[in-house]
Coordinates of C-alpha atoms (C1' of nucleotides) in Angstrom, one line a residue:
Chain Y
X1 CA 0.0 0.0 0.0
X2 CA 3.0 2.0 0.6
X3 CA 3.8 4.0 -2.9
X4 CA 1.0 3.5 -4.7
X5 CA -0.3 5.9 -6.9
X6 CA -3.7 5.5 -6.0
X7 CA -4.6 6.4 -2.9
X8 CA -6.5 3.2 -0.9
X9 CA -10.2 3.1 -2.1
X10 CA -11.2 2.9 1.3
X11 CA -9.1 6.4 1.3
X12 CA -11.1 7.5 -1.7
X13 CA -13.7 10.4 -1.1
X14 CA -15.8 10.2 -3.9
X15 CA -17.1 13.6 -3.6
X16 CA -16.0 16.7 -4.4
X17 CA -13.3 17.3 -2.1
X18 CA -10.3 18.1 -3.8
X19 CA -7.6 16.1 -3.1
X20 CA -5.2 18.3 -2.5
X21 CA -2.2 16.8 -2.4
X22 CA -1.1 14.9 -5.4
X23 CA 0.3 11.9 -6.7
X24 CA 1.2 10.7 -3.0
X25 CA 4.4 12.1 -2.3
X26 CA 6.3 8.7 -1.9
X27 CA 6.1 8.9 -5.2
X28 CA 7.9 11.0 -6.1
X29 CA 10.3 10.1 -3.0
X30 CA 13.1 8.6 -3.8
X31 CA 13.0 5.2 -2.6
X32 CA 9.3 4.4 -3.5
X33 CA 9.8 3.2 -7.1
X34 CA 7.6 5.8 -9.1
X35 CA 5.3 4.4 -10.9
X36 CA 3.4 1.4 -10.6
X37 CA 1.5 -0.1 -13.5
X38 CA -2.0 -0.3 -13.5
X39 CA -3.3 -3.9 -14.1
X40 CA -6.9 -4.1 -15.0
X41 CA -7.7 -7.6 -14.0
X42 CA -7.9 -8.0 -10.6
X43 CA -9.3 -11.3 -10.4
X44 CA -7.9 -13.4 -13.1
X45 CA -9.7 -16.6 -12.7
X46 CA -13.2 -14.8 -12.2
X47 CA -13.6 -15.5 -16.0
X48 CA -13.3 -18.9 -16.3
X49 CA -12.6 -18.8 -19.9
X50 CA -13.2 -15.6 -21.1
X51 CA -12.4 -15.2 -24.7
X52 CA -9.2 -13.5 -24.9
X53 CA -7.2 -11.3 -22.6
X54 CA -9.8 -10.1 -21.3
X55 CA -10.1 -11.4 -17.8
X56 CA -7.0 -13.9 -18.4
X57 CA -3.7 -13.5 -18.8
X58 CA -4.1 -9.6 -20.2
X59 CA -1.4 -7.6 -20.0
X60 CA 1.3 -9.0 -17.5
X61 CA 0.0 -8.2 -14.5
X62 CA 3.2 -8.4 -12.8
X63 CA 6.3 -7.6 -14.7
X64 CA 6.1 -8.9 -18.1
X65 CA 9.1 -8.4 -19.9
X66 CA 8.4 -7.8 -23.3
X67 CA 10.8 -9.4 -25.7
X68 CA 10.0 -7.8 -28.9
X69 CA 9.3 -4.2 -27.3
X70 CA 11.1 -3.3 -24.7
X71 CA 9.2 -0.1 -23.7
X72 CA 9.3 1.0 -20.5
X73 CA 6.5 3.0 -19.5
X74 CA 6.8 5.1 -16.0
X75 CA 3.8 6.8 -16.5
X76 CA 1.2 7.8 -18.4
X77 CA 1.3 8.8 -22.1
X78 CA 0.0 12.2 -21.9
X79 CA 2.9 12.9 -19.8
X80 CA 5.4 11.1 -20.6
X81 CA 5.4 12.4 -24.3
X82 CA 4.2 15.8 -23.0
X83 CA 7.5 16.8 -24.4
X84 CA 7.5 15.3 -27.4
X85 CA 5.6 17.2 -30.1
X86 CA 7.2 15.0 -33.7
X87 CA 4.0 13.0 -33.9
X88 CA 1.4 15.3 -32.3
X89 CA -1.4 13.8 -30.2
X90 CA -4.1 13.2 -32.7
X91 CA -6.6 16.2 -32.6
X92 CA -9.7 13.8 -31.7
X93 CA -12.1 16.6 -30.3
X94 CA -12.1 17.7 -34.6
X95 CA -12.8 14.0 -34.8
X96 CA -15.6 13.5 -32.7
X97 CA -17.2 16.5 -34.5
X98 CA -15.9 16.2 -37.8
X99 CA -19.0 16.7 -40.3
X100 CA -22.2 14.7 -41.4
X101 CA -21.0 14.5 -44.7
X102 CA -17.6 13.1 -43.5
X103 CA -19.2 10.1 -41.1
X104 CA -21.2 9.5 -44.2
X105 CA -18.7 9.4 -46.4
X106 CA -17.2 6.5 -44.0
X107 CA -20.3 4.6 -44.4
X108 CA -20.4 4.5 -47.9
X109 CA -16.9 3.3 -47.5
X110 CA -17.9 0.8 -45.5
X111 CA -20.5 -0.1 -48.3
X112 CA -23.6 1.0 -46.0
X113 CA -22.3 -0.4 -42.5
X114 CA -22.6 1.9 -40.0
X115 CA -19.7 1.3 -37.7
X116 CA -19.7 2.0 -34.3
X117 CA -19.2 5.0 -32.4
X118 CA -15.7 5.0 -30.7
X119 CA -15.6 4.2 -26.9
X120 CA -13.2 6.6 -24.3
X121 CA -10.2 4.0 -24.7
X122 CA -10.8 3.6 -28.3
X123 CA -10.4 8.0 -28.6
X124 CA -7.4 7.8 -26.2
X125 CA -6.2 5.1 -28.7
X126 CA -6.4 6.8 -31.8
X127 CA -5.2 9.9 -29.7
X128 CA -1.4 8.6 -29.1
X129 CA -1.2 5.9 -31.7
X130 CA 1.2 8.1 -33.8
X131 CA 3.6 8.6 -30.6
X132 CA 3.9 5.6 -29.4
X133 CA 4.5 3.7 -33.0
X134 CA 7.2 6.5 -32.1
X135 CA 8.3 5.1 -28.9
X136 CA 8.3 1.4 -30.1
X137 CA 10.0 2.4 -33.2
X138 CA 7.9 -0.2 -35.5
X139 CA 4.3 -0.9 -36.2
X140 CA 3.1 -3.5 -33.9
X141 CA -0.4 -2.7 -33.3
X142 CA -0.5 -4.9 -30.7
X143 CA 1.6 -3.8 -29.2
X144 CA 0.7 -0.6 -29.4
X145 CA -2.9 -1.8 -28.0
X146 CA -0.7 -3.1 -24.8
X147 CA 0.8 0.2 -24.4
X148 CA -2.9 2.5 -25.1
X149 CA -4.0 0.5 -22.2
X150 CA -1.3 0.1 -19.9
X151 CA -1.3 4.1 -20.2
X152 CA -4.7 4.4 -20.3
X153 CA -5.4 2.8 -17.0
X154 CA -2.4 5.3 -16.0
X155 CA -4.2 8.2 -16.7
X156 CA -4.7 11.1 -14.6
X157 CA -8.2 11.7 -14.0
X158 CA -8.0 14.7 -16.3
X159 CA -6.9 13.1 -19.7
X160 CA -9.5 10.2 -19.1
X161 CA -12.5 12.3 -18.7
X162 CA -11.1 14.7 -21.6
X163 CA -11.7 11.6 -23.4
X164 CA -14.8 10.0 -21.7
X165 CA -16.5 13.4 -22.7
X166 CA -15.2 13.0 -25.9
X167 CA -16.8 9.7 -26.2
X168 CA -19.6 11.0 -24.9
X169 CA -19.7 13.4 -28.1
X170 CA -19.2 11.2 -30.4
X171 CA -22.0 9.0 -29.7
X172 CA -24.5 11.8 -29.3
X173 CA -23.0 13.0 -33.0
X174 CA -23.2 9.2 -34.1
X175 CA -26.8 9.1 -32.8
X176 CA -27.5 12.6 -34.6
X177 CA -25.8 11.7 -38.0
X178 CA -27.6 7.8 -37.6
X179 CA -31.0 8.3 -36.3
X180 CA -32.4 4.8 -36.4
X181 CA -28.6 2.9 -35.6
X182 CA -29.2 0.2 -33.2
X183 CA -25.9 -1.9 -32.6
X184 CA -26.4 -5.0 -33.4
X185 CA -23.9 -7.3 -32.5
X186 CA -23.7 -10.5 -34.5
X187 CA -25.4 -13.1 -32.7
X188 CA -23.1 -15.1 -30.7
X189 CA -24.0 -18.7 -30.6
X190 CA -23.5 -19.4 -34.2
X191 CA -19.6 -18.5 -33.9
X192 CA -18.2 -20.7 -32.3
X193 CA -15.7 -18.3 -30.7
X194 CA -13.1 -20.2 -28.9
X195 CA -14.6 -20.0 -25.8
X196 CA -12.5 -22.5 -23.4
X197 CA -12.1 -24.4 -26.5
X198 CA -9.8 -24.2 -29.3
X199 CA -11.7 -23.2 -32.2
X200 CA -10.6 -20.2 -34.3
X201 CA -12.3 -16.9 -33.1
X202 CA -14.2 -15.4 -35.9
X203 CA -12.6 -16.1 -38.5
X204 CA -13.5 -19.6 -39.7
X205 CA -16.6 -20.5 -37.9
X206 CA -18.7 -17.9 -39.4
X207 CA -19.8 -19.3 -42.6
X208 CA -19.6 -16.6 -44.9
X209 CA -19.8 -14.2 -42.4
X210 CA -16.7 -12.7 -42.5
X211 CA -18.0 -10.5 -39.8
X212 CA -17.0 -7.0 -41.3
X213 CA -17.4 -5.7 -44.3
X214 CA -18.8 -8.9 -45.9
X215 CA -21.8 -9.8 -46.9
X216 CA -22.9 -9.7 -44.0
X217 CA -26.2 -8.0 -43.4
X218 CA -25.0 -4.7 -42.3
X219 CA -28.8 -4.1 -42.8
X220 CA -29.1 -6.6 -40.0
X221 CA -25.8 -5.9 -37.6
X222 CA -26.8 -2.0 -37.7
X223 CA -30.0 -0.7 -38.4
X224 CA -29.8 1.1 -41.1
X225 CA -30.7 5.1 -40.1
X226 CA -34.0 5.6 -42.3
X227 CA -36.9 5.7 -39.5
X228 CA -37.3 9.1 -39.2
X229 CA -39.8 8.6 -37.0
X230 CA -37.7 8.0 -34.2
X231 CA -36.7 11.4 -34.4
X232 CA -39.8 13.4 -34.7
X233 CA -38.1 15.4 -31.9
X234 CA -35.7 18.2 -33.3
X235 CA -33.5 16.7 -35.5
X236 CA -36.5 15.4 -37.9
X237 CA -35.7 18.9 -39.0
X238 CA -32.4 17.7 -40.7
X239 CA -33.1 14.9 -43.3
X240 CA -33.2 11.9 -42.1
X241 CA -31.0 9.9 -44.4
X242 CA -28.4 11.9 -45.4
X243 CA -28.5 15.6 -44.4
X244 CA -25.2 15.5 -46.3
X245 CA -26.5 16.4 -49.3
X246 CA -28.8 19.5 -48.4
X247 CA -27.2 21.2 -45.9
X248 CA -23.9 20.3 -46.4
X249 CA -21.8 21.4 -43.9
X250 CA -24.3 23.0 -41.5
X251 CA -23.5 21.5 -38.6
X252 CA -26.7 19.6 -37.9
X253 CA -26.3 19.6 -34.4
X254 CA -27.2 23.1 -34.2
X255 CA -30.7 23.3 -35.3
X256 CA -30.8 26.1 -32.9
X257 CA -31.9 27.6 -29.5
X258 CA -31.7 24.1 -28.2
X259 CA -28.3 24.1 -27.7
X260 CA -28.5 26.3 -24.7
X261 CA -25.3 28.0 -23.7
X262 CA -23.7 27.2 -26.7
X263 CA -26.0 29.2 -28.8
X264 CA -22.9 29.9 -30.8
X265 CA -22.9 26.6 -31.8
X266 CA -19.7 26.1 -30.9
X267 CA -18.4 25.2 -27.7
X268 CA -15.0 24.1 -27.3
X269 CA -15.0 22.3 -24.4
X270 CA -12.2 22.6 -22.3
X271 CA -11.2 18.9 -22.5
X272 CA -10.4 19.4 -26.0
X273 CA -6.9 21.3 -25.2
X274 CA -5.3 17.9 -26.1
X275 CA -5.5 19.4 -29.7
X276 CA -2.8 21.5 -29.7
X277 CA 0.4 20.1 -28.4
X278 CA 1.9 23.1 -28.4
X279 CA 0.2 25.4 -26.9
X280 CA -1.6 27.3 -30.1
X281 CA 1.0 25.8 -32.6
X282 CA -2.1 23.6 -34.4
X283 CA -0.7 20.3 -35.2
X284 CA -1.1 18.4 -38.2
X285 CA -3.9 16.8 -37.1
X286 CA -6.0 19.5 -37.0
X287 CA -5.8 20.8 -39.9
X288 CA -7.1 17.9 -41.7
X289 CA -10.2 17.8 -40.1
X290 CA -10.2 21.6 -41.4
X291 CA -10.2 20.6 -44.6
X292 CA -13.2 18.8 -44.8
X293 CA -14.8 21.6 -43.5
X294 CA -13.8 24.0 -45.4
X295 CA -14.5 21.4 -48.7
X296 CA -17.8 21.6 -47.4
X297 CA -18.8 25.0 -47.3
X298 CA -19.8 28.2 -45.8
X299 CA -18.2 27.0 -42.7
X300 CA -17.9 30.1 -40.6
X301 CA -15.7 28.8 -38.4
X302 CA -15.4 25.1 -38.6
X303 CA -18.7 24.9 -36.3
X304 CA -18.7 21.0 -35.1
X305 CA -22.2 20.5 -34.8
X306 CA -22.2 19.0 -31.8
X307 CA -21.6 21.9 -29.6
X308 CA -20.9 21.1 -26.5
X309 CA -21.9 18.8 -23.5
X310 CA -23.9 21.5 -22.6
X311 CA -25.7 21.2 -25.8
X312 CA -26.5 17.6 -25.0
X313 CA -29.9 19.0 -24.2
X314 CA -30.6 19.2 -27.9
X315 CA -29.9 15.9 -28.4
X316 CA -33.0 13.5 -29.1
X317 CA -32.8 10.7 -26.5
X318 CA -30.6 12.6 -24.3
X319 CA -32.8 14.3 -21.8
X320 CA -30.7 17.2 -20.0
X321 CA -31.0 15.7 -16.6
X322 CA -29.6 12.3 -17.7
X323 CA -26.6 14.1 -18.6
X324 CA -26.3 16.7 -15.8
X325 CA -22.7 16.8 -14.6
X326 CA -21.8 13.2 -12.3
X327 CA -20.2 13.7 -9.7
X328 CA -17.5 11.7 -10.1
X329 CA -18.1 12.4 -14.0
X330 CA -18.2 15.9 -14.5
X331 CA -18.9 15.8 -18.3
X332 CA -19.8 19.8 -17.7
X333 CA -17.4 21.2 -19.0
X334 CA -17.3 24.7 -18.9
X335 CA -17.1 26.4 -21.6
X336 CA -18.7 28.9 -20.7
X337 CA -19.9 31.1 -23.9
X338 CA -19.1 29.3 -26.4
X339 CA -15.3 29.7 -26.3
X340 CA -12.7 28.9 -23.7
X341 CA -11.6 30.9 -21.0
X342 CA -9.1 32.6 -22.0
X343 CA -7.5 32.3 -18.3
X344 CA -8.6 28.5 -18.7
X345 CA -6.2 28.4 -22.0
X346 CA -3.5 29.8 -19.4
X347 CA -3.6 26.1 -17.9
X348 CA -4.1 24.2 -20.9
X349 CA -0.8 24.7 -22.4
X350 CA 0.5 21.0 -22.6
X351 CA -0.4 18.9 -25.1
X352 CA -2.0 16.4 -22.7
X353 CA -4.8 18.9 -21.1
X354 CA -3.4 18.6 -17.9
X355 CA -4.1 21.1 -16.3
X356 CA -0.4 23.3 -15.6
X357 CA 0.1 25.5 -13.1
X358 CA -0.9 28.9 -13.9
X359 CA 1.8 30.9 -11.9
X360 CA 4.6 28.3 -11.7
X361 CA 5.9 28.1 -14.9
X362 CA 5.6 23.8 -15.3
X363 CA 8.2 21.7 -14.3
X364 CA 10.7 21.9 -17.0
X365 CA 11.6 18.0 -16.4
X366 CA 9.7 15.2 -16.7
X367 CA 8.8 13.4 -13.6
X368 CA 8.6 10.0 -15.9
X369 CA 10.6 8.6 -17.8
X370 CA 10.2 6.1 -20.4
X371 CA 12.7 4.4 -22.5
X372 CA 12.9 2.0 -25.3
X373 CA 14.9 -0.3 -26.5
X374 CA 15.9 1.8 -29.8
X375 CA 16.2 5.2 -28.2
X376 CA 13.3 6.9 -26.8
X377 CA 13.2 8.9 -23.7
X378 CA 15.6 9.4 -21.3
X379 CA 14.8 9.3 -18.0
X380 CA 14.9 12.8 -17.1
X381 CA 15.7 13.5 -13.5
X382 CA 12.6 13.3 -11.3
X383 CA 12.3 16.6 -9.7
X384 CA 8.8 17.1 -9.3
X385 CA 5.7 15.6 -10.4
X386 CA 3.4 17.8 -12.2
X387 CA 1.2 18.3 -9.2
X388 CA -2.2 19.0 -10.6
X389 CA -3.2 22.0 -9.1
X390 CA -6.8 22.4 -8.1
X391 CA -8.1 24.1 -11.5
X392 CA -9.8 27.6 -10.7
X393 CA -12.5 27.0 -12.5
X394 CA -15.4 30.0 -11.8
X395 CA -17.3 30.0 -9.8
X396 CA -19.9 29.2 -11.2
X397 CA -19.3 26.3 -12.0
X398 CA -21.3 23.5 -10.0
X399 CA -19.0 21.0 -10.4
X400 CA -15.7 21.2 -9.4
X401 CA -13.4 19.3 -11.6
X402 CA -11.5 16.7 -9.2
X403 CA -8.3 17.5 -9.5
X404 CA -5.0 16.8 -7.6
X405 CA -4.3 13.1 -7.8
X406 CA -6.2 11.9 -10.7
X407 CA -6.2 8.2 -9.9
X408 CA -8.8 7.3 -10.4
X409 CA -11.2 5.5 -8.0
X410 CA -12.1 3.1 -10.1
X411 CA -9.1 1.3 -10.1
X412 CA -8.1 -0.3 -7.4
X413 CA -4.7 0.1 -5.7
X414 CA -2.4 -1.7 -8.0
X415 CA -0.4 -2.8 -5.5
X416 CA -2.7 -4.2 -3.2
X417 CA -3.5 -6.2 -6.4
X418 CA 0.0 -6.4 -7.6
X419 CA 0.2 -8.2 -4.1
X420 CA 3.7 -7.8 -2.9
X421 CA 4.9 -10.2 -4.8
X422 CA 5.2 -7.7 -7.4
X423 CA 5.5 -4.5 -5.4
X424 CA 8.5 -4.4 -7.1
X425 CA 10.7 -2.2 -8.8
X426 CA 8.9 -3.0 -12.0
X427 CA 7.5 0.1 -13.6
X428 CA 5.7 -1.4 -16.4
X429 CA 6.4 -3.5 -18.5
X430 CA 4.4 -5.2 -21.4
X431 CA 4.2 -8.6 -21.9
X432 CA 4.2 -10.3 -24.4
X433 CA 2.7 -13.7 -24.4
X434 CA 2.0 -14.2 -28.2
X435 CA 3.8 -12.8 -30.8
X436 CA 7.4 -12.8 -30.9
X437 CA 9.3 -10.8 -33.3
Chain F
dC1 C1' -8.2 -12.9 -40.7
dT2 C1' -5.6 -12.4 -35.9
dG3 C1' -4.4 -10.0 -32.2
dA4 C1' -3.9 -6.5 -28.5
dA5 C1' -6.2 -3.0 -25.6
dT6 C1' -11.1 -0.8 -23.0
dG7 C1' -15.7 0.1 -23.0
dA8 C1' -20.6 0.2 -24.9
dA9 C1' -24.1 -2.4 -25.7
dA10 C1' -26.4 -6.4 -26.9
dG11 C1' -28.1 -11.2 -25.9
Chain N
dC1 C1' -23.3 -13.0 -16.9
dT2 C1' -21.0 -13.4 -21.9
dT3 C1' -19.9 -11.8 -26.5
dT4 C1' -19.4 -8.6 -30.2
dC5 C1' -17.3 -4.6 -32.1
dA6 C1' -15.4 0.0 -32.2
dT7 C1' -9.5 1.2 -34.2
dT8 C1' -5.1 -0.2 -36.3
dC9 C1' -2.1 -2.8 -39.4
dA10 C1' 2.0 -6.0 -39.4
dG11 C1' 2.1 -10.8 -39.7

DNA sequence: CTGAATGAAAG
DNA sequence: CTTTCATTCAG
């Protein structure tokens, strides 16, 4: 229990109360080794046979020394590459609200299926894929799924929600842009997936199935959007198939008063400071997303048409109350008028959207290090850690954004997982069970 | 097509 | 509870 990260659960105060102090300062002590890895599965044998890594073997719990990749996380992506800005952190608040005629463009591609809106992890994924095929040096999506989660799970508070919000958006834009959509997961049985038994996964046992962009019914896996009359509500206003082709680039999230605060239209909610790496230098990433827009039309200012989580309330099935700021899940983000505060910008500086220190100018080292095997980072000395600093968010705002030590609740103190069998020294290491290189 | 991750959603 | 599938692409 010593030098964990996260504080005890039983320690945990789920409300409000802003932890002050940070990462607990063992950890940044000396002896305390600094990081300890998240593992996910806490109770391995729970699922008896549980498809895949899932409940099993996962990620190493312990120390898995991965052969082919030997990176060495010490901490969490969004800061350990908050230095780095090479491959900049994918701009994925432009993806959530890239345009209608965009998502339907990927449908078409997808010869009609309508593909799932991603999850949190799957943002966060697609966030940092670019920097850490950086770190590893090769293209090992595998491994690079090993790392998204092992960092994931590492996460301060902050980054997760930035994304949990931003997965939040991109369902209600999913919903918005695919009205009748109704995932529809192939029907288990029929596969027989290796369950406890040896047979091929997907693959083989599906007749022709093929799962994904086969034959397959995509009629059938996702209902296809048409039923307008689902949406009688406010969005009947847009056209219910495609609004791509009449109105273009209006952002059809905006049919109009409904969004509340974000009259404008468009709210940039403060999670979305991931996009620029730099503080104001716009990446790469960004700018693609412009393009479309801009393709598209009148476009003021590349208005994403979902504006913000305060305009949720526009949003068909989502009733405003449903989505009123959790505690523990303050989606409420704060813009406040349809534009960031400016003093808000002040703290979003870093690529990852951790919030920095307004006065203190940030910690010009890295309190993590992370190293791979063909030249990645060097440990940098650990001076201090990046202390999140209670954000001073107005006033106003009814719920506070937990900050200080992110670790989150949810996950349960690794060590006392880890057992201390593992306590050890071991920051993180993947493991690699399968593949070999 | 598989795998590797997490989470949403379905059965 | 279990399973699929969202992303990604080398193998």
């Amino acid at each position: 229990m010593p030098t964990s990260f996260y504080p005890p659960i039983s320690d945990y105060q789920p409300s409000y109360t802003l932890p002050i102090s940070t990462p607990p300062a063992e950890s940044l002590g000396s002896a305390s080794p600094s990081w300890s890895p998240p593992t996910r599965n806490q109770n391995p044998a729970s699922k008896s046979k549980v498809t895949k890594s899932r409940g099993g073997r996962s990620r190493g719990k312990r120390d898995g020394t991965v052969a082919s990749c030997n990176l060495h996380l010490t901490g969490p992506l969004s800061i350990m590459t908050q230095d780095m800005v090479d491959p900049p952190v994918r701009d994925m608040e432009a993806w959530v609200n890239r345009s209608l005629e965009e998502r339907q463009q990927e449908v078409d591609a997808k010869n009609g299926e309508i593909p799932r809106p991603m999850n949190s992890f799957m943002l966060y994924r697609s966030a940092y894929i670019a920097r850490i095929k950086t770190l590893l040096g090769k293209n090992c999506n595998q491994n690079v799924s090993r790392i998204a989660g092992i960092s994931w799970r590492a996460e301060t508070k902050e980054v997760r929600e930035k994304f949990e919000n931003l997965a939040v958006v991109e369902r209600q834009n999913h919903a918005t842009s695919h009205p009748g959509y109704k995932f529809k997961p192939h029907k288990g049985p029929a596969t027989t997936r290796r369950t406890g038994e040896y047979t091929p996964p997907r693959s083989s046992a599906t007749p022709g199935a093929s799962i994904r962009g086969s034959s397959v019914d995509w009629d059938d896996r996702h209902m296809r959007e048409g039923t307008p009359s689902m949406m009688h509500h406010r969005l009947e206003s847009f056209d219910v198939g495609y609004m791509a082709s009449s109105r273009g680039s209006i952002p059809f999230g905006t049919p109009d008063s409904t969004l509340g605060a974000g009259a404008s239209g468009y709210l940039t909610p403060m999670w979305s400071n991931t996009s620029y790496p730099n503080g104001g230098l716009h990446p790469i990433g960004t700018h693609v997303e412009d393009l479309q827009f801009s393709r598209a039309s009148p476009m003021p200012h590349e208005l994403p048409y979902v504006s913000s989580t305060n305009g949720l309330t526009g949003i068909p099935g989502a009733s405003h109350e449903l989505l009123q700021p959790q505690p523990t899940h303050p989606v409420s983000t704060q813009i406040i008028g349809g534009h960031m505060d400016p003093q808000l910008l002040d703290y979003t500086s870093e690529t990852n959207g951790l919030p920095m220190l307004p006065g203190p100018p940030t910690p010009p080292t890295n309190p993590y290090h992370l190293w791979a095997e063909e030249g990645c980072y060097l440990p940098t000395t650990d001076s201090t850690v990046p202390s999140p600093v209670p954000f001073p968010l107005p006033a106003s705002y009814p719920v506070p954004m937990q900050h200080g030590p992110s670790w989150d609740a949810k996950y349960p103190d690794p060590n006392s997982l880890l057992g201390d069998s593992t306590s050890q020294e071991i920051d993180s290491w993947l493991d690699q069970p399968s593949s070999n290189y």
